[in-house]
Short mmCIF file of C-alpha atoms in Angstrom, two decimals:
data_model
loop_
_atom_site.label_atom_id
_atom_site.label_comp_id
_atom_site.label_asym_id
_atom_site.label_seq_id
_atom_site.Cartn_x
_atom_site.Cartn_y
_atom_site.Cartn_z
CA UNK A 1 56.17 78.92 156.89
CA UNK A 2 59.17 80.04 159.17
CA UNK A 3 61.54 78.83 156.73
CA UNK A 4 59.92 80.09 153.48
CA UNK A 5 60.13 84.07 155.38
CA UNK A 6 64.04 82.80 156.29
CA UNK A 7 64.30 81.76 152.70
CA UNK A 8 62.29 85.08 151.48
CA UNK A 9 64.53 87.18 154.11
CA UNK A 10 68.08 86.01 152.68
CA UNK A 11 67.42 86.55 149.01
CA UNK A 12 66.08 90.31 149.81
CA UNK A 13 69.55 90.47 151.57
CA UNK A 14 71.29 89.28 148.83
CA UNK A 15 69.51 91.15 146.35
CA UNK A 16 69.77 93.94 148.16
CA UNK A 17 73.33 93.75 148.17
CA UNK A 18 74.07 93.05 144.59
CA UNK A 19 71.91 96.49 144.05
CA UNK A 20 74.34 98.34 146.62
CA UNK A 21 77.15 96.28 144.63
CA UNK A 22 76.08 98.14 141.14
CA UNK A 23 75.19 101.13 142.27
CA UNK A 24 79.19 101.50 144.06
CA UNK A 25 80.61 100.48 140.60
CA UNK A 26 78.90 102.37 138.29
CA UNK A 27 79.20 105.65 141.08
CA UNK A 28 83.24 104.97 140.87
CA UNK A 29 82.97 104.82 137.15
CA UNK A 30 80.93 108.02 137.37
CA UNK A 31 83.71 109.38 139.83
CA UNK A 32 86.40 108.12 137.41
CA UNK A 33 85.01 110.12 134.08
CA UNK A 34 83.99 112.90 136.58
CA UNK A 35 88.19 113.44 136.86
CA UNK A 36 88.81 112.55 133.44
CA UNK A 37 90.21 115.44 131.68
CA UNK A 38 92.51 116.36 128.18
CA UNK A 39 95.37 114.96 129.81
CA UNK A 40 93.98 112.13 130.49
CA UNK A 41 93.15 111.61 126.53
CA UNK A 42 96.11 112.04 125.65
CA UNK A 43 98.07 109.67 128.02
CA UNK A 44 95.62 106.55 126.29
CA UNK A 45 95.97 108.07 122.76
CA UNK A 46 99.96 107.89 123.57
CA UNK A 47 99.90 104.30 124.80
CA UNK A 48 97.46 103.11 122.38
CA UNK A 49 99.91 104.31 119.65
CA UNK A 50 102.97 103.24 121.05
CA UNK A 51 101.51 99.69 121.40
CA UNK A 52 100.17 99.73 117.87
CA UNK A 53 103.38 100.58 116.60
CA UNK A 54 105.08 97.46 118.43
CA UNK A 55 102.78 95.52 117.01
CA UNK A 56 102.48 96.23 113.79
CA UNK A 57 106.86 95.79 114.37
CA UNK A 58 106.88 92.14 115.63
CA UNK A 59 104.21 90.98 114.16
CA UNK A 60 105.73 89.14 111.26
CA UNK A 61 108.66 88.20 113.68
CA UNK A 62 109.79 85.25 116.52
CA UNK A 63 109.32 88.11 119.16
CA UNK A 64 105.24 87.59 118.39
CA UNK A 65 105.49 84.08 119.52
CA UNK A 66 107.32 85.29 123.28
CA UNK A 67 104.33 87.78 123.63
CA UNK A 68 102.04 84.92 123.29
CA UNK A 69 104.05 83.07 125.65
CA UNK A 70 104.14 86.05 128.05
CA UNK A 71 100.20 86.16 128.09
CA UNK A 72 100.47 82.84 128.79
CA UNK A 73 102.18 83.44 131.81
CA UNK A 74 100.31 85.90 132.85
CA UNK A 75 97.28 84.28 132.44
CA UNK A 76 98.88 81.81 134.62
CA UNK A 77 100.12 83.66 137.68
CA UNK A 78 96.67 84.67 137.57
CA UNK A 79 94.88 81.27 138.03
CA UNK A 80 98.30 80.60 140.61
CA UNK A 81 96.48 83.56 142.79
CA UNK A 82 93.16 83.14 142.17
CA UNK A 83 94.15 78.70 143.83
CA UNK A 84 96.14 80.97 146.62
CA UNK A 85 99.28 78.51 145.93
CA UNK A 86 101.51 80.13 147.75
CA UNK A 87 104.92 79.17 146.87
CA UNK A 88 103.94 79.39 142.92
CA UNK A 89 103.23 82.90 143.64
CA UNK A 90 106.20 83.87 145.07
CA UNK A 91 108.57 82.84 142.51
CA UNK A 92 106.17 84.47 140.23
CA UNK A 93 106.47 87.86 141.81
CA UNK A 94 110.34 87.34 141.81
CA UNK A 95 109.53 87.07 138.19
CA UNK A 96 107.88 90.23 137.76
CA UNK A 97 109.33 92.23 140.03
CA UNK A 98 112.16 92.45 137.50
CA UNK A 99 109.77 91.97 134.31
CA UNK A 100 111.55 95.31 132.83
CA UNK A 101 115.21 93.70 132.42
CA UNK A 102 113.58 90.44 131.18
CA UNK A 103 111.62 92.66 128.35
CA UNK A 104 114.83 94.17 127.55
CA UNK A 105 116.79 90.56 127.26
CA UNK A 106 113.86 88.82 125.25
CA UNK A 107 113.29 91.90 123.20
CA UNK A 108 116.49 93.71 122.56
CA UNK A 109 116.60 92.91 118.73
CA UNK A 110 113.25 93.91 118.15
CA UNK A 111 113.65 97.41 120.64
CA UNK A 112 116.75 98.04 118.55
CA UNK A 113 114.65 97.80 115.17
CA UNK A 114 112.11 100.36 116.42
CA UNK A 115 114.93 103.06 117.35
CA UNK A 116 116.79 102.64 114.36
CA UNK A 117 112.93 103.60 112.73
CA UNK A 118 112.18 106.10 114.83
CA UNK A 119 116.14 107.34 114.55
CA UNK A 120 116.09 107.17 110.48
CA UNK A 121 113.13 109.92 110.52
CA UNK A 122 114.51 112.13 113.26
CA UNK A 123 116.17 114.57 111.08
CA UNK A 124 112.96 115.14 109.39
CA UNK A 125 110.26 114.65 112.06
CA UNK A 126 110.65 112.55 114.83
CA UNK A 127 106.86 112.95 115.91
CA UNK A 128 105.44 112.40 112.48
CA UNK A 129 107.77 109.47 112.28
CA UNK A 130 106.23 107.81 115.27
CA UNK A 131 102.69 108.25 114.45
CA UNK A 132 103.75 107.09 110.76
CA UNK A 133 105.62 104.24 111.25
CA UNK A 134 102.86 101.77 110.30
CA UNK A 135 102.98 103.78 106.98
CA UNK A 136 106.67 103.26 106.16
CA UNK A 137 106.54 99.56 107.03
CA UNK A 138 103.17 99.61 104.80
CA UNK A 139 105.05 101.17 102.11
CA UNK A 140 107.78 98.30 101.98
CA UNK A 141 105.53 95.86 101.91
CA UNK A 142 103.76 97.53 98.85
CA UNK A 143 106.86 97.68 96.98
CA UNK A 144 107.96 94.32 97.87
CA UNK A 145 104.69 93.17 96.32
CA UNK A 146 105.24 95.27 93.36
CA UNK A 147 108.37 93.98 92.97
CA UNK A 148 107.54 90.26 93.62
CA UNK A 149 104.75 91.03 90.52
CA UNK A 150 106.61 92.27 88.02
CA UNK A 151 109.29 89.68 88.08
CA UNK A 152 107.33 86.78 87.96
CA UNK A 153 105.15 88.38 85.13
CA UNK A 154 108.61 88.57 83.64
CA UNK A 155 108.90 84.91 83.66
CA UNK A 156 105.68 83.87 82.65
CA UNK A 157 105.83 85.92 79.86
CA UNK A 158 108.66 84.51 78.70
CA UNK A 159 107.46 80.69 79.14
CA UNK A 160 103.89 81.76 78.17
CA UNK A 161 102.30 81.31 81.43
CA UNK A 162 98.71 82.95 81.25
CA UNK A 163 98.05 85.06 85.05
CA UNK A 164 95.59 87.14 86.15
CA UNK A 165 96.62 89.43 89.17
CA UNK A 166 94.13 91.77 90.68
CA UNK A 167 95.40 94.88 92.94
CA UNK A 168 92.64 95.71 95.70
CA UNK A 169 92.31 99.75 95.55
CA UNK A 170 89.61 101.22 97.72
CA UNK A 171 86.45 99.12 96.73
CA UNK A 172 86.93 95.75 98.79
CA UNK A 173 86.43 92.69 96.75
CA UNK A 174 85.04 90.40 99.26
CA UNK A 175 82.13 88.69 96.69
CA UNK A 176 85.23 88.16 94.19
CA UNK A 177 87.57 86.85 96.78
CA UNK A 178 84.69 84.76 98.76
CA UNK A 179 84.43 83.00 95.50
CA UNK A 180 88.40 81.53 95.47
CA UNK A 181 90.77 80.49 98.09
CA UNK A 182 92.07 82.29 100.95
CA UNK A 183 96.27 82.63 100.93
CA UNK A 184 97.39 85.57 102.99
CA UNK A 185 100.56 84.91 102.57
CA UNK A 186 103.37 87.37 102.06
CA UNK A 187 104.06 88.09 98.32
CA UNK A 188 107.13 86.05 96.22
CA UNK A 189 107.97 86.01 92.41
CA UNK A 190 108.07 81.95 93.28
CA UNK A 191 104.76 81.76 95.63
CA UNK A 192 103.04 83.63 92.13
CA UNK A 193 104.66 81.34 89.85
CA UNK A 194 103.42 78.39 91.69
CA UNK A 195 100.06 79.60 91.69
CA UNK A 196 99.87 80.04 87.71
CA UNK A 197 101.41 77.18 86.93
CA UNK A 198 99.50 75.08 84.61
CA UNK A 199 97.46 72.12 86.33
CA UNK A 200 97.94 73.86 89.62
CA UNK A 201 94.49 74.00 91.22
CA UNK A 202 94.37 77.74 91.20
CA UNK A 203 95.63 78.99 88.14
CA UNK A 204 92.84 79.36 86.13
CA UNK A 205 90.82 82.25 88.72
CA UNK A 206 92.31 85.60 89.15
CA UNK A 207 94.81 86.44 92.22
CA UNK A 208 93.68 88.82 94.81
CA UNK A 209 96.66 91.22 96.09
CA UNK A 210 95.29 93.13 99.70
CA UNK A 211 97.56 95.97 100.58
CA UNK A 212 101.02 93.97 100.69
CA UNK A 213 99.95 90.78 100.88
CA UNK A 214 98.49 87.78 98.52
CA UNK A 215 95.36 87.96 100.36
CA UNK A 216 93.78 85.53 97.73
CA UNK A 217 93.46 83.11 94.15
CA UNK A 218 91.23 80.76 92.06
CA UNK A 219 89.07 83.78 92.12
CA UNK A 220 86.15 84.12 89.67
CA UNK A 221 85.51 88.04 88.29
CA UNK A 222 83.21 89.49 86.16
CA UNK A 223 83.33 89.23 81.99
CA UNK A 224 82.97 92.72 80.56
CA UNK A 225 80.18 92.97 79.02
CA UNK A 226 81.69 95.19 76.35
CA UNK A 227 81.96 94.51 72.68
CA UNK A 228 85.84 94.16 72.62
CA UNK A 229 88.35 92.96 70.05
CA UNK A 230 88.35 89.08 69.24
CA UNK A 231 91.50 88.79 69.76
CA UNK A 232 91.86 89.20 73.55
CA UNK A 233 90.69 86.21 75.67
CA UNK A 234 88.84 85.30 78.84
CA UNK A 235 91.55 86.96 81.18
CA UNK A 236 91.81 90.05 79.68
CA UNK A 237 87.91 90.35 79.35
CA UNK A 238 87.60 89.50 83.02
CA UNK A 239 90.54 92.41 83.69
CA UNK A 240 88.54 94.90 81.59
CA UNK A 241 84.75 93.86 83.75
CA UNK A 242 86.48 94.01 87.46
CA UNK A 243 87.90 97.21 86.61
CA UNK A 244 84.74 98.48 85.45
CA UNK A 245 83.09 97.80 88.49
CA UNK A 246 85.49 98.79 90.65
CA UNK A 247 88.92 100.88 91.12
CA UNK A 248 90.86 97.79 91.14
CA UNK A 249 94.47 97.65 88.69
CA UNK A 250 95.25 93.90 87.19
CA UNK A 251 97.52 92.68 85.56
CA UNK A 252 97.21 90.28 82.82
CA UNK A 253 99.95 87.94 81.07
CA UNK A 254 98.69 86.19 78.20
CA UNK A 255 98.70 82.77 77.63
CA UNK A 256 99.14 82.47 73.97
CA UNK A 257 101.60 85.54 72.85
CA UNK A 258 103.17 85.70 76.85
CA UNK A 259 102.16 89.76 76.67
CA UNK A 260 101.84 91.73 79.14
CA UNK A 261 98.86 93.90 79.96
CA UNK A 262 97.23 96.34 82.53
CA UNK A 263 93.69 97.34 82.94
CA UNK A 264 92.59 100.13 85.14
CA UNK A 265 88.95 101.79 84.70
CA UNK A 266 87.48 99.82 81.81
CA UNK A 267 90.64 100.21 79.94
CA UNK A 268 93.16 97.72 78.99
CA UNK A 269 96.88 99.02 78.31
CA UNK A 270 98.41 96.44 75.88
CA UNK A 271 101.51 94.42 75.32
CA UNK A 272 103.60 96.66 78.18
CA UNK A 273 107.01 96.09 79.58
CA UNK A 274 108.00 95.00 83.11
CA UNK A 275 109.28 98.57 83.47
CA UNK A 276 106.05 100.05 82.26
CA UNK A 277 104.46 97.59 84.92
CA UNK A 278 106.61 98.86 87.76
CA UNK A 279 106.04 102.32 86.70
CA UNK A 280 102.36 102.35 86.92
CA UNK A 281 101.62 99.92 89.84
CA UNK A 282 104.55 102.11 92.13
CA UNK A 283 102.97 105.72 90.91
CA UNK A 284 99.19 104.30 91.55
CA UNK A 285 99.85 102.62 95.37
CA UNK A 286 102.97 104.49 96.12
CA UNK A 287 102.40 107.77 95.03
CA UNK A 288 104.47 110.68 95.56
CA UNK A 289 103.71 114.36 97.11
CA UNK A 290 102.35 115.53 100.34
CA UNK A 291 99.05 113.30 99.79
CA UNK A 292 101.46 110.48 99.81
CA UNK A 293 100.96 109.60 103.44
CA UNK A 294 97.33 110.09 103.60
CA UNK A 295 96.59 107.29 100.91
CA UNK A 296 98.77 104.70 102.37
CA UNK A 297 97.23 105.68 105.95
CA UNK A 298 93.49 105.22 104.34
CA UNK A 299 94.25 102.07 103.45
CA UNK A 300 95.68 101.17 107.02
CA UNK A 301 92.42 102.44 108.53
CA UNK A 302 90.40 99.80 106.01
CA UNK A 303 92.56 97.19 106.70
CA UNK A 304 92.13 97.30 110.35
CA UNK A 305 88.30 97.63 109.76
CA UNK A 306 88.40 93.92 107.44
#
């Protein structure tokens, strides 16, 4: 009996101190929105754009690889403290204790790249460059993909390659995609060549093309269901069906004449040229004007939300 009251006794404690243990943190979290003002807001809005910025930068670089190796060794020193080895963690706070120099030695390429992008918009807004910088490097990756499109459709059309290249606009395809193969790989006249080539195991679906990148292929879409000339084929009736449920743009190189084609809202623009292909895939995802910035930033804010 003794011991079951000692037993009793010591978990009241220690319950009881876990409650004063809560209560403490969640009054110093009361404490710390109690001080929190506009400033405050705007310090974390700062920082949080700065670091998106940097990484939207490196992202595609090397430099992405030494910030995973810097969280490593961060991650680390921590476990070095937490084990109190004490000689690990003074060469470690050697380390850090000139972390700033070593940023600017491992990074100088990459620091260099974002003042030259800050620098280029200066003249014409060096705030609206900084909060827009995810848009310009957006918009070169658009036009690369553009570009990458139209020449390859060049080439099929001249060696008769059928393709089938859908442009995501703002309806997400995810049924269409989950139905082919998952690339996301960064758009090449030879990476879309490859993939149409006949006997390859994707060329007969449709290619998916997410903001600037070949997010997808092999995929299956929807036959109109349309009564439409007997002429055009099983590609250019699956062009005319996507775009009639959605806002998607595709592009469509036949396999038997090698012409080029473009369907956007139920409507299928025949036998084009590549110029008439650049023309309207640059003036519908690169459009021009003070709305210009807006589109390309709505489609940031979607592609962070996939």
């Amino acid at each position: 009996m003794p011991f079951n009251l000692l037993e009793i006794t010591f978990q009241f404690r220690y319950i009881k101190n876990l409650w004063s243990s809560i209560v403490d943190y969640f009054n110093q979290i009361k404490g710390l929105f109690g001080t929190f003002g506009f400033i405050d807001f705007i310090d974390i809005l700062f920082v949080a754009i700065v670091l998106y910025v940097i990484i939207r930068i490196i992202r595609e670089t090397r430099a992405m690889q030494l910030v995973k190796g810097i969280v490593f060794f961060v991650l680390l020193y921590v476990v070095i403290n937490f084990l109190g080895m004490s000689a690990s963690s003074y060469i470690f706070k050697e380390i850090f204790s000139n972390v700033l120099i070593i940023l600017i030695i491992l990074f100088g390429p990459e620091i260099r790249n974002i003042l030259e992008q800050m620098g280029k918009g200066a003249a014409r807004n060096s705030l609206k460059t900084i909060l827009h910088s995810g848009v310009a490097i957006e918009v070169a990756g658009i036009k690369k993909a553009i570009d990458a499109v139209c020449k390859a459709c060049t080439d099929m059309s001249d060696d008769k390659i059928g393709a089938l290249i859908v442009f995501e606009n703002d309806t997400l395809l995810g049924d269409v995609i989950s139905s082919g193969t998952i690339i996301d790989a960064a758009p090449s006249k030879e990476l879309i060549e490859n993939i149409f080539f006949p006997k390859s195991p994707l060329h007969d679906g449709a290619m998916i093309i997410r903001g600037s990148q070949v997010y997808a292929a092999g995929c299956i879409l929807p036959l109109t269901r349309d009564n439409v000339s007997s002429s055009l084929g099983t590609r250019h009736r699956a062009a005319i069906g996507i775009t009639q449920e959605s806002d998607a743009i595709v592009v469509v190189v036949s396999e038997e004449t090698g012409a080029i084609s473009i369907a956007d809202n139920g409507t299928l623009n025949r036998d084009i040229s590549t110029g008439e292909l650049r023309d309207i895939l640059e003036r519908q995802f690169i459009p021009s004007g003070s709305k210009s910035d807006e589109k390309i930033l709505s489609k940031l804010v979607r592609r962070i939300k996939k």
